[in-house]
Short mmCIF file of C-alpha atoms in Angstrom, two decimals:
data_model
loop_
_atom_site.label_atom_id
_atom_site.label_comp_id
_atom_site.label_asym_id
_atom_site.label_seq_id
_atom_site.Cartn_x
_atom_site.Cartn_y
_atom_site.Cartn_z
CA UNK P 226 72.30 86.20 95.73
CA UNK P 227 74.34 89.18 96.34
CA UNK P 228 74.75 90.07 100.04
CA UNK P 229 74.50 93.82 100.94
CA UNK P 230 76.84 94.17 104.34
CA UNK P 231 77.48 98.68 106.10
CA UNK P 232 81.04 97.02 107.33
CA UNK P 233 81.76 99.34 110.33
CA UNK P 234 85.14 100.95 109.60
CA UNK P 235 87.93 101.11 112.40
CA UNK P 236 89.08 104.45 113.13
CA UNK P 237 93.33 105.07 113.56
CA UNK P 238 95.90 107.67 113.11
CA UNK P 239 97.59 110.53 115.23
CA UNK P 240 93.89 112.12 114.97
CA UNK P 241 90.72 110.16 115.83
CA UNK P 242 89.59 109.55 111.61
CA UNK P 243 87.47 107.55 109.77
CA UNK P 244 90.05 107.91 106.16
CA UNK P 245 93.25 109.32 105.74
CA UNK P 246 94.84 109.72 109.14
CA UNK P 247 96.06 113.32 109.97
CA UNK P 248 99.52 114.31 111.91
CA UNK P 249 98.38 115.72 115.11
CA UNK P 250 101.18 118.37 115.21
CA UNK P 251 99.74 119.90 111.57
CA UNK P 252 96.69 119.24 113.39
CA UNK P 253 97.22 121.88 115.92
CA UNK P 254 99.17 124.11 114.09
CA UNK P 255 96.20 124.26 111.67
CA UNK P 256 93.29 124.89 114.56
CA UNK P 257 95.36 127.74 115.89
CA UNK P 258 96.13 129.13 112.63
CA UNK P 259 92.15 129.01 111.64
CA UNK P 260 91.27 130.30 115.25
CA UNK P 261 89.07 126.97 115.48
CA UNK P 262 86.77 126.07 117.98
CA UNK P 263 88.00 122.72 119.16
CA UNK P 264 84.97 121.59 120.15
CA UNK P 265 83.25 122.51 117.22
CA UNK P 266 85.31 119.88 114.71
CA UNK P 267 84.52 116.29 114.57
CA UNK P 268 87.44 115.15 114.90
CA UNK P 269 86.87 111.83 113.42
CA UNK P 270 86.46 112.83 110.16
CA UNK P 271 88.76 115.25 109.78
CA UNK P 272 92.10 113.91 107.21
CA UNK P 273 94.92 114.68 105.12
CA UNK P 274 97.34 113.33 102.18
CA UNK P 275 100.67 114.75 101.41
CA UNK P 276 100.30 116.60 97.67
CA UNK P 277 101.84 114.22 95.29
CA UNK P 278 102.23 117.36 92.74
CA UNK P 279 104.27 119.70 94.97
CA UNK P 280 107.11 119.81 97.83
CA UNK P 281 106.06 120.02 100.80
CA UNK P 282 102.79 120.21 100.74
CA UNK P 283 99.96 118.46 102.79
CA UNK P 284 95.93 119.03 102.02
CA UNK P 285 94.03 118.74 104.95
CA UNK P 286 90.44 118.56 105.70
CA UNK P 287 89.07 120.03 108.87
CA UNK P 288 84.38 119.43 109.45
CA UNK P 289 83.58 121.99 111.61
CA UNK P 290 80.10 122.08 112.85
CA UNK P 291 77.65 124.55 112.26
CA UNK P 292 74.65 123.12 113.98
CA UNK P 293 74.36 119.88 116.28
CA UNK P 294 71.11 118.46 117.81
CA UNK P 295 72.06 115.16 118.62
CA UNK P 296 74.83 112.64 118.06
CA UNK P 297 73.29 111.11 115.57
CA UNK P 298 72.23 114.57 114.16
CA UNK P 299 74.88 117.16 113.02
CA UNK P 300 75.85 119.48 109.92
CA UNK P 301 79.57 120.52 109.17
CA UNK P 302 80.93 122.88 106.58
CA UNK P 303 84.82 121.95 105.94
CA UNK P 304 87.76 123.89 105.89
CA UNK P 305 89.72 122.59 103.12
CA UNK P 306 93.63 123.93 103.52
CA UNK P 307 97.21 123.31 102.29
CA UNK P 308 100.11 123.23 104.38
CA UNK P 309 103.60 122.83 104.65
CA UNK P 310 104.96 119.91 106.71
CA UNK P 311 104.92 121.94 110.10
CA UNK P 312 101.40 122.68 109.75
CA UNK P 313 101.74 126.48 108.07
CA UNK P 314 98.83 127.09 106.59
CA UNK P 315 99.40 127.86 102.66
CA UNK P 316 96.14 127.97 101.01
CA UNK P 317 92.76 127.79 103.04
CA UNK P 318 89.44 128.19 101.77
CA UNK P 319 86.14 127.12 103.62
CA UNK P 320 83.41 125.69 101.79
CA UNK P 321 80.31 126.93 102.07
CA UNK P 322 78.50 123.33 100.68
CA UNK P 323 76.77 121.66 103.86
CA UNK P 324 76.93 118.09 104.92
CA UNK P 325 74.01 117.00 106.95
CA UNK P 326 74.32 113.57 109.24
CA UNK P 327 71.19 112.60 110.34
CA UNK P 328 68.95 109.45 108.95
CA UNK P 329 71.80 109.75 106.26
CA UNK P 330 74.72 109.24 107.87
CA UNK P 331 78.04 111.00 107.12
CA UNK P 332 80.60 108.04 106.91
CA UNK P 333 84.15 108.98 105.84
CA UNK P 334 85.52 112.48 104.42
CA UNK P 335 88.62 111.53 102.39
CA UNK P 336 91.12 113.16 99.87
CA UNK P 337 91.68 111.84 96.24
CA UNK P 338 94.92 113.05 94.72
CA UNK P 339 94.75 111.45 91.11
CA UNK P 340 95.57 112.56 87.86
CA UNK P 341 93.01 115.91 87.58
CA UNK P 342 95.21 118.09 84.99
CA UNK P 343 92.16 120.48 84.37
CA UNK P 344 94.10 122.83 82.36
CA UNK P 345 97.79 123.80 81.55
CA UNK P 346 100.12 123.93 84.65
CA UNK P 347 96.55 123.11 86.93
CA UNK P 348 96.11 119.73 88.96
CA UNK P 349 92.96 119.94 91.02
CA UNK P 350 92.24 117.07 93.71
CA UNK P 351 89.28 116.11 94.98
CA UNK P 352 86.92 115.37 98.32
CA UNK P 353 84.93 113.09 98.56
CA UNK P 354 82.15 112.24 101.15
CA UNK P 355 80.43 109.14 101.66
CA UNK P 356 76.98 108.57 103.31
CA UNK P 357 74.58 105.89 104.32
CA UNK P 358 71.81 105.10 105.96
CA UNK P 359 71.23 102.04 108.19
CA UNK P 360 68.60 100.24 106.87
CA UNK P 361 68.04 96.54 105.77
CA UNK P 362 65.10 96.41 104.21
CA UNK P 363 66.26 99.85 102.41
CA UNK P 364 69.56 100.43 102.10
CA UNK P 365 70.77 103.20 100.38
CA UNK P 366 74.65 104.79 99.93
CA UNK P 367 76.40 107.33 98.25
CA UNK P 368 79.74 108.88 97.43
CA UNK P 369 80.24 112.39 96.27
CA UNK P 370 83.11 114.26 94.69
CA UNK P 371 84.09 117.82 94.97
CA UNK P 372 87.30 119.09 92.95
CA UNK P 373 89.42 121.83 93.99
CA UNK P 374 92.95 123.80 93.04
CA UNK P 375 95.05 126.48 94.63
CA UNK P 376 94.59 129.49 93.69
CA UNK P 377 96.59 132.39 95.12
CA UNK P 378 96.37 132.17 98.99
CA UNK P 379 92.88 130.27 98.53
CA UNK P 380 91.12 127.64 96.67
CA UNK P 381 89.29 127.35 93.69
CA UNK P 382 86.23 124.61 93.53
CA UNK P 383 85.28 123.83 90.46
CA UNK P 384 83.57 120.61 90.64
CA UNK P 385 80.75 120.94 93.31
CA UNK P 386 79.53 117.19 95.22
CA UNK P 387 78.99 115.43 91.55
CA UNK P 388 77.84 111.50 92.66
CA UNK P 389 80.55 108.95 92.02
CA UNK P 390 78.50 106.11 93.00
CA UNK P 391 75.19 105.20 94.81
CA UNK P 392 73.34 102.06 96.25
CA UNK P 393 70.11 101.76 96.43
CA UNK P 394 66.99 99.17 96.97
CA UNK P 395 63.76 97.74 98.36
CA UNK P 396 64.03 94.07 99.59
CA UNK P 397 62.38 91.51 102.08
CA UNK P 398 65.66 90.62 103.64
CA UNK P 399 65.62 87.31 102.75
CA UNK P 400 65.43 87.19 99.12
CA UNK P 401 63.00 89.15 97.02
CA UNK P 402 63.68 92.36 95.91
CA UNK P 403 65.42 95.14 93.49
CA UNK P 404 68.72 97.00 93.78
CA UNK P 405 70.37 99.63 91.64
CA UNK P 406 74.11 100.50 91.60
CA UNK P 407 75.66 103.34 89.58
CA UNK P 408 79.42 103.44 89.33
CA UNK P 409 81.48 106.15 87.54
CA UNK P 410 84.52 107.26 87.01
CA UNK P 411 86.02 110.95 85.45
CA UNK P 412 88.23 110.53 83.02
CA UNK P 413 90.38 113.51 81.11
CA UNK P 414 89.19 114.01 77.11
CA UNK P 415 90.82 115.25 74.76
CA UNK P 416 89.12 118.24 74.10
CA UNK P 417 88.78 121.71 76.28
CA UNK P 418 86.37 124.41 76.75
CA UNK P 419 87.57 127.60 78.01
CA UNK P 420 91.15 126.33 78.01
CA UNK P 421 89.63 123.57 80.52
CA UNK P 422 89.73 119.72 79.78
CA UNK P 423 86.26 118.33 79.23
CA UNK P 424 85.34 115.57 81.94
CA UNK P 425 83.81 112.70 80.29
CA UNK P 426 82.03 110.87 82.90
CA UNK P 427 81.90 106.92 82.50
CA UNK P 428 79.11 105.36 84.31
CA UNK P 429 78.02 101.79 84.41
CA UNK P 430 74.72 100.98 86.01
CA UNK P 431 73.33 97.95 86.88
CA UNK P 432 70.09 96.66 87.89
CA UNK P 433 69.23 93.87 90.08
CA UNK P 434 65.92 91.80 91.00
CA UNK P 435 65.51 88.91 93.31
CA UNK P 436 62.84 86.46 93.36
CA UNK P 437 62.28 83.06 95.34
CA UNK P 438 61.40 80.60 92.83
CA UNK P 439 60.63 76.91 94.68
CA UNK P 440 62.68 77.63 97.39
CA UNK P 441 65.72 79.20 95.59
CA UNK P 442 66.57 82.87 95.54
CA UNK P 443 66.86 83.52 91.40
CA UNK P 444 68.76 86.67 90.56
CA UNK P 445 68.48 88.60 87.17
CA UNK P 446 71.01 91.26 86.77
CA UNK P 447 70.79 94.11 83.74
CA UNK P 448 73.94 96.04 83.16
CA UNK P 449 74.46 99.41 80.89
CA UNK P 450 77.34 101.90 80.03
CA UNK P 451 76.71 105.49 79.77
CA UNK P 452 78.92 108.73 79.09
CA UNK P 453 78.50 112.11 79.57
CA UNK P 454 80.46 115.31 79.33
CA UNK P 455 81.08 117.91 81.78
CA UNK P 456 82.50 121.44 80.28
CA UNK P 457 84.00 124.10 82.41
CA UNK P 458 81.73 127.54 82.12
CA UNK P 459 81.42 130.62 84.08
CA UNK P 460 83.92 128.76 86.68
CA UNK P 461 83.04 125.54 87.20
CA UNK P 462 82.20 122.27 85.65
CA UNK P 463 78.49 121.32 84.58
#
């Protein structure tokens, strides 16, 4: 039987963060540049990766909140910038899109720099935010992509929190139960729609059930492949 673990993650960088760690002098060049609120950005999720596309260039990802109850209970909106290695701000755009923490919980924020070459001369990279909740009987994940390129002083987003993966199930914590899992990956196609490369999405799902039979935990696992496409209109990909 498959064992379904939330492995707590170890935080460690120049910047208290959960993913990519974050140089704490960009750091602070970046808050006073933004006219931040310290105390209003969790700090622990905030991260950056060094743009493999251009010279001296760093993307950084700075949760701010906008409303906090509780610690367990919070809602950021991220400032999403590019800067150069000192920290000057180059492109900064913040996105409206809200990520609530609460019986969900917000896990990591991270950067993904691969291969998006949306259109001619146009890498976009990505965020992505992953969330779970804490229960054993019902455990349920998530991870979520948003894509992005610089435009002008700003950003563009043209891929808005499209699900990369989730986990999800009912079980007695012993044995008996049913999980699904949906994986997928983007992938460039060959064809384009307003001068945009399609995004054919590759997902393989599988489903698994449980059941004590004489004493033994039986599993039966189903498997499937599935594509879809993803066209870029009126600005963004659907």
């Amino acid at each position: 039987m498959k064992k379904y673990l939330f492995i707590g993650i170890i935080m460690f960088s120049f910047v208290k963060t959960f993913g990519q760690e974050i140089n704490s002098v960009r750091f602070e060049n970046i808050v006073k540049s933004l006219k931040l609120d310290k105390t209003k950005i969790k700090e622990e999720f905030c991260t950056e990766k060094k743009m493999p596309n251009a010279e001296n260039s760093y993307i950084a990802v700075i949760p701010v909140l906008q409303s906090k109850e509780e610690d367990d209970f919070f809602v950021v909106c991220n400032y999403i910038v590019i800067t150069d290695e000192n920290g000057v701000v180059k492109n900064q755009y913040f996105d409206p899109e809200e990520i609530t923490s609460d019986a969900i919980m917000l896990r990591s924020i991270n950067i993904d720099t691969g291969l998006y070459n949306i259109s001619n001369g146009i890498r976009a990279f990505g965020v992505t935010v992953s969330v779970a909740n804490g229960s054993q009987p019902n455990p349920y994940s998530s991870d979520t992509i948003s894509l992005y390129y610089p435009e002008g002083r700003t950003l563009k987003k043209v891929l808005n929190t499209f699900e990369l993966s989730s986990h999800g199930g009912e079980w007695d914590t012993r044995c008996s139960g049913e999980f699904n899992d949906d994986h997928s990956v983007i992938i460039m196609d060959k064809t384009k729609t307003n001068n945009f490369t399609d995004l054919k999405i590759k997902t393989i799902s599988v489903e698994t059930k449980n059941q004590e039979v004489n004493g033994d935990c039986k599993e039966h696992e189903t498997s499937k492949v599935t594509y879809r496409i993803l066209k870029f209109k009126n600005g963004k990909y659907l």
